Coordinates of C-alpha atoms in Angstrom, one line a residue:
M1 CA -15.3 19.2 -9.7
I2 CA -17.7 17.8 -7.1
F3 CA -16.4 20.0 -4.3
P4 CA -16.9 23.8 -4.8
D5 CA -14.5 26.5 -3.7
Y6 CA -14.8 27.2 0.1
N7 CA -13.0 28.8 2.9
A8 CA -11.8 26.8 5.9
T9 CA -9.7 27.3 9.1
E10 CA -6.4 25.6 9.7
D11 CA -8.3 22.8 11.4
K12 CA -10.6 22.5 8.3
W13 CA -13.7 24.0 9.8
I14 CA -15.9 25.5 7.1
M15 CA -16.2 29.2 7.3
A16 CA -19.7 29.9 5.9
N17 CA -21.8 31.8 8.4
A18 CA -23.5 28.7 9.8
T19 CA -26.7 29.1 11.7
L20 CA -27.5 25.7 13.0
F21 CA -24.3 23.7 13.1
D22 CA -20.6 23.8 12.3
S23 CA -19.1 21.6 9.6
Q24 CA -15.6 20.2 9.5
L25 CA -13.7 18.4 6.8
I26 CA -12.3 15.1 8.1
D27 CA -10.9 11.8 7.0
C28 CA -12.6 8.5 7.8
S29 CA -10.7 5.2 7.6
Y30 CA -10.3 1.7 9.0
P31 CA -7.2 1.4 11.1
I32 CA -4.3 -0.9 10.1
S33 CA -5.0 -4.4 11.2
G34 CA -2.8 -5.8 13.9
G35 CA -1.2 -8.4 11.6
Y36 CA 0.0 -5.5 9.4
G37 CA 1.2 -3.3 12.3
R38 CA 4.7 -1.9 12.7
G39 CA 6.0 -4.9 14.6
P40 CA 5.1 -7.5 12.0
R41 CA 6.2 -5.2 9.2
Y42 CA 9.6 -4.5 10.7
S43 CA 10.2 -8.2 11.3
Y44 CA 9.2 -8.9 7.8
Y45 CA 11.6 -6.4 6.4
F46 CA 14.4 -7.9 8.4
L47 CA 13.7 -11.4 7.2
V48 CA 13.6 -10.1 3.6
F49 CA 17.0 -8.5 4.1
F50 CA 18.4 -11.6 5.8
A51 CA 17.1 -14.0 3.0
V52 CA 18.7 -11.8 0.3
V53 CA 22.1 -10.9 1.7
V54 CA 23.1 -14.2 3.4
R55 CA 25.3 -15.9 0.8
R56 CA 25.6 -19.4 2.4
Q57 CA 22.6 -21.6 2.0
T58 CA 21.6 -22.9 5.4
W59 CA 18.4 -24.2 7.1
I60 CA 18.0 -20.8 8.9
V61 CA 18.0 -19.0 5.5
S62 CA 15.4 -21.4 4.2
V63 CA 13.2 -20.8 7.2
A64 CA 13.5 -17.0 6.8
L65 CA 12.6 -17.3 3.1
A66 CA 9.6 -19.5 4.0
S67 CA 8.4 -16.9 6.5
V68 CA 8.7 -14.2 3.9
M69 CA 6.8 -16.3 1.3
T70 CA 3.9 -17.1 3.7
F71 CA 3.5 -13.6 5.1
S72 CA 3.6 -12.1 1.6
G73 CA 1.3 -14.9 0.3
V74 CA -1.4 -13.8 2.8
A75 CA -0.9 -10.2 1.7
I76 CA -1.3 -11.3 -2.0
I77 CA -4.7 -12.9 -1.3
H78 CA -5.7 -9.7 0.6
A79 CA -4.6 -7.5 -2.3
I80 CA -6.6 -9.5 -4.8
S81 CA -9.7 -9.2 -2.5
L82 CA -9.2 -5.4 -2.2
A83 CA -8.9 -5.0 -5.9
A84 CA -12.0 -7.1 -6.6
M85 CA -14.1 -5.2 -4.1
R86 CA -12.6 -1.7 -4.6
T87 CA -15.8 -0.3 -6.3
Q88 CA -17.8 -0.9 -3.1
L89 CA -15.7 1.9 -1.5
V90 CA -17.6 4.4 -3.7
P91 CA -20.7 2.7 -5.2
T92 CA -21.8 4.0 -8.5
Y93 CA -25.1 5.2 -7.3
V94 CA -23.4 7.5 -4.8
L95 CA -21.4 9.2 -7.5
E96 CA -24.3 9.5 -9.9
N97 CA -26.7 11.0 -7.4
Y98 CA -24.6 12.2 -4.5
E99 CA -26.3 14.1 -1.6
V100 CA -25.7 17.7 -0.7
I101 CA -26.1 19.8 2.4
L102 CA -26.4 23.5 3.1
V103 CA -23.5 24.2 5.5
G104 CA -23.7 28.0 5.5
G105 CA -25.9 30.9 4.5
R106 CA -29.5 30.6 3.3
S107 CA -30.9 29.3 0.1
S108 CA -33.5 31.7 -1.5
N109 CA -35.3 28.8 -3.2
G110 CA -34.4 25.9 -0.8
S111 CA -32.9 23.9 -3.6
W112 CA -29.3 23.0 -4.4
V113 CA -27.4 25.2 -6.8
S114 CA -23.8 24.5 -7.6
S115 CA -22.0 26.9 -5.2
T116 CA -19.6 29.6 -6.3
P117 CA -18.2 32.6 -4.4
E118 CA -20.5 34.8 -6.5
N119 CA -23.8 33.1 -5.5
W120 CA -23.2 32.2 -1.8
L121 CA -25.3 35.1 -0.6
E122 CA -28.3 34.1 -2.7
F123 CA -28.1 30.3 -2.6
G124 CA -25.8 29.5 0.3
L125 CA -22.8 27.2 0.4
W126 CA -23.8 23.6 -0.6
L127 CA -21.2 20.8 -0.1
P128 CA -21.5 17.2 -1.3
V129 CA -21.9 14.4 1.1
L130 CA -20.3 11.1 -0.1
P131 CA -20.0 8.9 3.0
M132 CA -17.1 6.5 2.8
A133 CA -14.2 5.1 4.8
W134 CA -11.2 3.7 3.1
D135 CA -9.3 0.6 4.4
S136 CA -5.8 1.5 5.5
D137 CA -4.8 -2.2 5.1
G138 CA -4.4 -1.3 1.4
D139 CA -1.3 0.7 2.1
A140 CA 0.2 -2.1 4.3
V141 CA -0.6 -4.7 1.7
L142 CA 1.2 -2.6 -1.0
A143 CA 4.2 -2.3 1.2
I144 CA 4.4 -6.1 2.0
V145 CA 3.8 -7.3 -1.5
G146 CA 5.9 -4.6 -3.1
V147 CA 9.0 -5.3 -1.1
A148 CA 8.7 -9.0 -1.9
F149 CA 8.2 -8.3 -5.6
L150 CA 11.2 -5.9 -5.8
I151 CA 13.6 -8.3 -4.1
I152 CA 13.1 -11.0 -6.7
T153 CA 15.8 -9.5 -9.0
P154 CA 18.4 -9.1 -6.2
M155 CA 17.7 -12.6 -5.1
Q156 CA 18.2 -13.9 -8.6
T157 CA 21.5 -12.0 -8.6
W158 CA 22.9 -12.7 -5.1
S159 CA 21.0 -15.3 -3.2
K160 CA 22.3 -18.9 -3.4
T161 CA 19.1 -20.0 -1.7
F162 CA 17.1 -18.8 -4.7
K163 CA 19.5 -20.2 -7.3
N164 CA 20.4 -23.5 -5.7
S165 CA 17.2 -24.4 -4.0
E166 CA 15.6 -27.6 -5.0
G167 CA 12.2 -25.9 -4.7
K168 CA 12.7 -23.7 -7.8
A169 CA 9.2 -24.5 -9.0
V170 CA 7.7 -23.1 -5.7
L171 CA 9.9 -20.0 -6.0
L172 CA 8.7 -19.5 -9.6
L173 CA 5.1 -19.9 -8.5
W174 CA 5.7 -17.4 -5.7
S175 CA 7.1 -14.9 -8.2
L176 CA 4.0 -15.2 -10.4
L177 CA 1.7 -14.8 -7.4
L178 CA 3.7 -11.7 -6.4
L179 CA 3.2 -10.2 -9.9
A180 CA -0.6 -10.7 -9.6
G181 CA -0.6 -9.4 -6.1
M182 CA 1.5 -6.3 -7.0
I183 CA -0.9 -5.5 -9.9
C184 CA -3.9 -5.8 -7.7
A185 CA -2.3 -3.7 -4.8
L186 CA -1.4 -0.9 -7.3
V187 CA -4.9 -1.0 -8.8
N188 CA -6.4 -0.6 -5.4
E189 CA -4.0 2.1 -4.3
A190 CA -4.7 4.1 -7.5
Y191 CA -8.5 3.7 -7.1
I192 CA -8.3 5.0 -3.5
T193 CA -6.2 7.9 -4.6
V194 CA -8.6 8.9 -7.3
W195 CA -11.9 8.2 -5.7
T196 CA -11.5 9.1 -2.0
F197 CA -13.4 12.2 -1.1
P198 CA -13.1 14.4 2.0
Q199 CA -15.7 13.6 4.6
L200 CA -17.8 15.9 6.7
R201 CA -18.8 15.9 10.3
F202 CA -21.5 18.2 11.7
C203 CA -21.3 19.6 15.3
P204 CA -23.4 22.0 17.4
L205 CA -22.3 25.6 17.0
H206 CA -19.0 26.2 18.9
Q207 CA -19.0 22.7 20.3
N208 CA -17.3 19.6 19.1
E209 CA -15.8 16.3 20.1
T210 CA -12.1 15.7 20.2
L211 CA -10.7 13.8 17.3
P212 CA -9.7 11.1 16.5
M213 CA -13.1 9.5 17.2
T214 CA -14.0 5.8 16.9
N215 CA -17.4 4.7 15.7
G216 CA -17.8 2.2 18.5
G217 CA -21.2 1.0 17.3
A218 CA -23.0 4.4 17.6
E219 CA -26.7 4.5 16.9
S220 CA -27.6 5.3 13.3
V221 CA -28.7 8.9 12.7
G222 CA -29.2 9.0 8.9
G223 CA -31.3 5.9 8.6
V224 CA -31.8 4.3 5.2
W225 CA -31.2 6.4 2.1
D226 CA -33.6 5.7 -0.9
R227 CA -30.7 6.5 -3.3
E228 CA -32.8 9.2 -5.0
S229 CA -33.2 12.2 -2.7
R230 CA -30.2 14.6 -2.7
Y231 CA -31.4 16.2 0.5
H232 CA -31.5 13.2 2.8
W233 CA -28.6 14.2 4.9
N234 CA -29.5 17.9 4.6
D235 CA -32.9 17.3 6.1
T236 CA -31.5 14.8 8.7
V237 CA -28.8 17.2 10.0
S238 CA -31.1 20.2 10.0
K239 CA -33.7 18.4 12.1
Y240 CA -31.1 17.0 14.4
F241 CA -29.7 20.4 15.4
S242 CA -32.9 22.4 15.1
K243 CA -34.0 24.1 18.3
S244 CA -37.6 23.6 17.2
T245 CA -37.3 19.9 18.2
G246 CA -36.7 20.9 21.8
K247 CA -33.6 18.6 22.0
L248 CA -30.6 20.4 20.7
S249 CA -27.9 17.7 20.6
T250 CA -24.4 18.1 22.0
L251 CA -23.0 15.3 19.9
C252 CA -21.6 15.5 16.4
I253 CA -22.9 13.6 13.4
Y254 CA -20.5 11.5 11.3
P255 CA -22.1 10.2 8.0
C256 CA -19.1 8.0 7.3
F257 CA -19.9 5.9 10.4
E258 CA -23.0 4.6 8.6
T259 CA -21.1 3.0 5.8
E260 CA -20.1 -0.6 5.3
W261 CA -17.1 -2.4 3.9
P262 CA -17.2 -6.2 3.4
L263 CA -13.7 -6.8 4.8
R264 CA -14.0 -4.9 8.0
D265 CA -16.5 -4.1 10.8
S266 CA -18.0 -0.6 10.7
T267 CA -17.4 -0.2 14.4
E268 CA -13.7 0.1 13.6
I269 CA -14.0 3.3 11.6
I270 CA -12.0 6.2 12.9
A271 CA -12.7 9.8 12.1
H272 CA -9.7 12.1 12.2
V273 CA -8.4 15.3 10.7
G274 CA -6.4 14.6 7.6
A275 CA -2.6 15.3 7.7
N276 CA -2.3 16.8 4.2
A277 CA 0.9 14.8 3.7
I278 CA 1.1 15.4 -0.1
S279 CA -1.0 17.1 -2.8
T280 CA -3.1 15.0 -5.2
T281 CA -0.8 15.9 -8.1
T282 CA 2.3 14.7 -6.1
A283 CA 0.5 11.5 -5.2
Y284 CA -0.1 10.9 -8.9
Y285 CA 3.6 11.4 -9.7
I286 CA 4.6 9.1 -6.9
I287 CA 2.3 6.3 -8.1
F288 CA 3.6 6.7 -11.6
A289 CA 7.2 6.4 -10.3
V290 CA 6.2 3.2 -8.4
Y291 CA 4.7 1.8 -11.6
V292 CA 7.9 2.5 -13.5
I293 CA 10.0 0.8 -10.8
V294 CA 7.7 -2.3 -10.7
F295 CA 7.6 -2.5 -14.5
S296 CA 11.4 -2.3 -14.7
S297 CA 11.9 -4.9 -12.0
G298 CA 9.4 -7.3 -13.6
L299 CA 11.1 -7.1 -17.0
S300 CA 14.5 -7.5 -15.5
S301 CA 13.4 -10.6 -13.5
L302 CA 11.8 -12.1 -16.6
T303 CA 15.0 -11.5 -18.7
I304 CA 17.3 -13.0 -16.1
F305 CA 15.0 -16.1 -15.9
L306 CA 15.0 -16.6 -19.7
V307 CA 18.7 -16.1 -20.0
N308 CA 19.5 -18.5 -17.1
T309 CA 17.1 -21.0 -18.6
Y310 CA 17.9 -20.9 -22.3
A311 CA 21.5 -19.7 -22.4
S312 CA 24.5 -21.8 -21.5
A313 CA 25.8 -19.3 -19.0
S314 CA 24.1 -17.0 -16.5
L315 CA 23.6 -13.4 -17.3
L316 CA 25.0 -12.6 -14.0
R317 CA 28.4 -14.0 -15.0
I318 CA 28.7 -11.8 -18.0
K319 CA 31.9 -9.7 -18.0
N320 CA 32.0 -8.0 -21.3
F321 CA 30.1 -7.5 -24.6
S322 CA 32.0 -10.2 -26.5
Y323 CA 31.2 -12.8 -23.9
L324 CA 27.5 -11.9 -24.0
K325 CA 27.4 -12.0 -27.8
K326 CA 29.0 -15.5 -27.7
Q327 CA 26.3 -16.8 -25.4
W328 CA 23.4 -15.4 -27.4
D329 CA 25.0 -16.7 -30.6
E330 CA 24.6 -20.2 -29.1
V331 CA 21.0 -19.5 -28.4
F332 CA 20.3 -18.3 -32.0
R333 CA 22.2 -21.3 -33.5
S334 CA 20.0 -23.7 -31.5
R335 CA 16.9 -21.8 -32.6
P336 CA 17.3 -21.0 -36.4
I337 CA 13.8 -19.5 -36.6
F338 CA 15.0 -16.5 -34.8
C339 CA 17.9 -15.9 -37.2
R340 CA 16.0 -15.7 -40.5
N341 CA 15.7 -11.9 -40.3
T342 CA 18.1 -10.1 -42.7
A343 CA 18.8 -7.5 -40.0
R344 CA 20.4 -10.1 -37.7
R345 CA 23.2 -7.8 -36.7
A346 CA 20.8 -5.1 -35.7
E347 CA 18.8 -7.6 -33.6
M348 CA 22.0 -8.8 -31.9
A349 CA 23.0 -5.2 -31.1
L350 CA 19.5 -4.6 -29.7
Y351 CA 19.6 -7.8 -27.6
I352 CA 23.1 -7.1 -26.3
S353 CA 22.1 -3.5 -25.4
W354 CA 19.0 -4.6 -23.6
L355 CA 20.8 -7.3 -21.6
Q356 CA 23.5 -4.9 -20.6
L357 CA 20.8 -2.6 -19.3
V358 CA 19.3 -5.4 -17.4
N359 CA 22.7 -6.4 -16.1
I360 CA 23.2 -2.8 -14.8
Y361 CA 19.8 -2.7 -13.2
A362 CA 20.2 -6.1 -11.6
K363 CA 23.6 -5.4 -10.0
I364 CA 23.3 -1.7 -9.2
L365 CA 19.8 -0.4 -9.2
S366 CA 17.8 -3.4 -8.0
P367 CA 19.1 -3.2 -4.4
I368 CA 18.1 0.4 -4.3
A369 CA 14.5 -0.1 -5.5
P370 CA 13.2 -2.1 -2.5
V371 CA 14.9 0.2 0.0
S372 CA 13.4 3.2 -1.7
F373 CA 10.0 1.5 -1.8
V374 CA 10.1 0.7 1.9
V375 CA 10.9 4.4 2.7
Y376 CA 7.9 5.5 0.6
A377 CA 5.5 2.9 1.9
E378 CA 6.4 3.6 5.6
W379 CA 6.1 7.3 5.0
I380 CA 2.5 6.8 3.7
L381 CA 1.7 4.3 6.5
W382 CA 3.0 6.8 9.1
Y383 CA -0.2 8.9 8.5
D384 CA -2.6 5.9 8.7
Q385 CA -4.4 5.2 11.9
P386 CA -2.7 2.3 13.7
G387 CA -4.9 -0.5 15.1
E388 CA -2.4 -1.6 17.8
N389 CA 0.7 -0.1 19.4
F390 CA 3.8 -1.7 20.9
R391 CA 2.1 -2.4 24.2
H392 CA 0.1 -5.1 22.4
V393 CA 1.8 -8.6 22.1
G394 CA 0.8 -8.6 18.4
Q395 CA 3.4 -5.9 17.8
W396 CA 6.3 -6.8 20.0
G397 CA 5.9 -10.5 19.7
P398 CA 7.1 -10.7 16.0
L399 CA 10.1 -8.6 17.0
V400 CA 11.0 -11.0 19.7
A401 CA 10.6 -13.9 17.3
T402 CA 12.9 -12.1 14.8
A403 CA 15.5 -11.6 17.4
L404 CA 15.4 -15.3 18.2
V405 CA 15.9 -16.1 14.5
A406 CA 18.9 -13.7 14.4
I407 CA 20.4 -15.3 17.5
A408 CA 20.0 -18.8 15.9
A409 CA 21.6 -17.5 12.7
A410 CA 24.6 -16.1 14.7
V411 CA 25.0 -19.4 16.6
D412 CA 24.9 -21.3 13.3
H413 CA 27.4 -19.0 11.6
F414 CA 29.9 -19.2 14.5
R415 CA 29.2 -22.8 15.3
P416 CA 32.9 -24.0 15.5
E417 CA 33.7 -21.1 18.0
F418 CA 30.5 -21.8 19.9
M419 CA 31.2 -25.5 20.2
N420 CA 34.7 -24.8 21.3
F421 CA 33.4 -22.5 23.9
V422 CA 30.9 -25.1 25.1
D423 CA 33.6 -27.8 25.2
M424 CA 35.8 -25.4 27.3
L425 CA 33.1 -24.9 29.8
V426 CA 32.4 -28.6 30.0
S427 CA 36.0 -29.4 30.6
R428 CA 36.4 -26.8 33.3
Y429 CA 33.3 -28.2 35.0
Q430 CA 34.6 -31.8 34.9
R431 CA 37.8 -30.7 36.6

């Protein structure tokens, strides 16, 4: 346990008889990029829903599916980048030799001793300083890639665009990319959950700046760390707030502002008080549940693809056990190598049971999975710091574009009625 036991107020100010400065536990993160904001995400969800539920294959459905594929494709590349560079969030040298700071009391020997309630009076309260700022885009990427991945099974079940499209090779490639992107997004999310540590800010006694606070290119206070001294930030903060320097500062110090992340600019970092949405244990359970859903969806999609490719009838047309057995008998007769096992009946029973489970998942549970995932993802994203709001064109613009697509789809669907209406108007005008 890197962080010792400590007492804190409701606003997470450390209660430790501070003499030079007050310390507060905060979160530091990069805001969600404008391209992943609520407007683009909501438009994306609508297009996903539209591409799945519309039964008739039309040009407007193909356009919607192409938009879903391109938007999720960008998120896939981003997910791969996040997973590849995730260890730079918490470099190994920071964990192996993390810094400490005396936030309360006095140390009798001036050296760090692992703090416990029993030794605070003698050695003071020392807290670790592990400067970092996580990228909130990881949550948005997981939402976008996850929804696209989880709709593959429903699209295989319902969408004529998916089953009848001449570009099946492109759709298959997209599915494989989604699998890679989903794995990378989950790896990045799990890494952040495990290795993200609370951040600290240090303020003058009984004075502080209102949060959230943006870095904005503030001048460096900590300077360059030699990666060896554990007391670098302890000495820096003590000198900064010491009255002996003759310039007691009225500004707070944010160590996380002096970190770097290859995919973002450090001036974007936002310091804010954490929301305590869920406990760490609950987060682990949720991530495990997401893994189960993703694994189930992937196996179901693969099974449906194999049956539709190698069996003479689609799994989705199966009505009963005997019909399913007949189709798989044809598969085994065409491939004798699979039938040499003496326990052929047991194998057949196993295959039939498995395919029936897949059939149930595809028709009943697969529509629920993406909806549940969206609810979970948007709940997590609700606590992330937004980069833009709906006053920015980057957020309301995609919604307007989606509305235009919906209008075009409605006109296309009611084309005969619409043309009759136009003809009626023209005839009245000619009179």
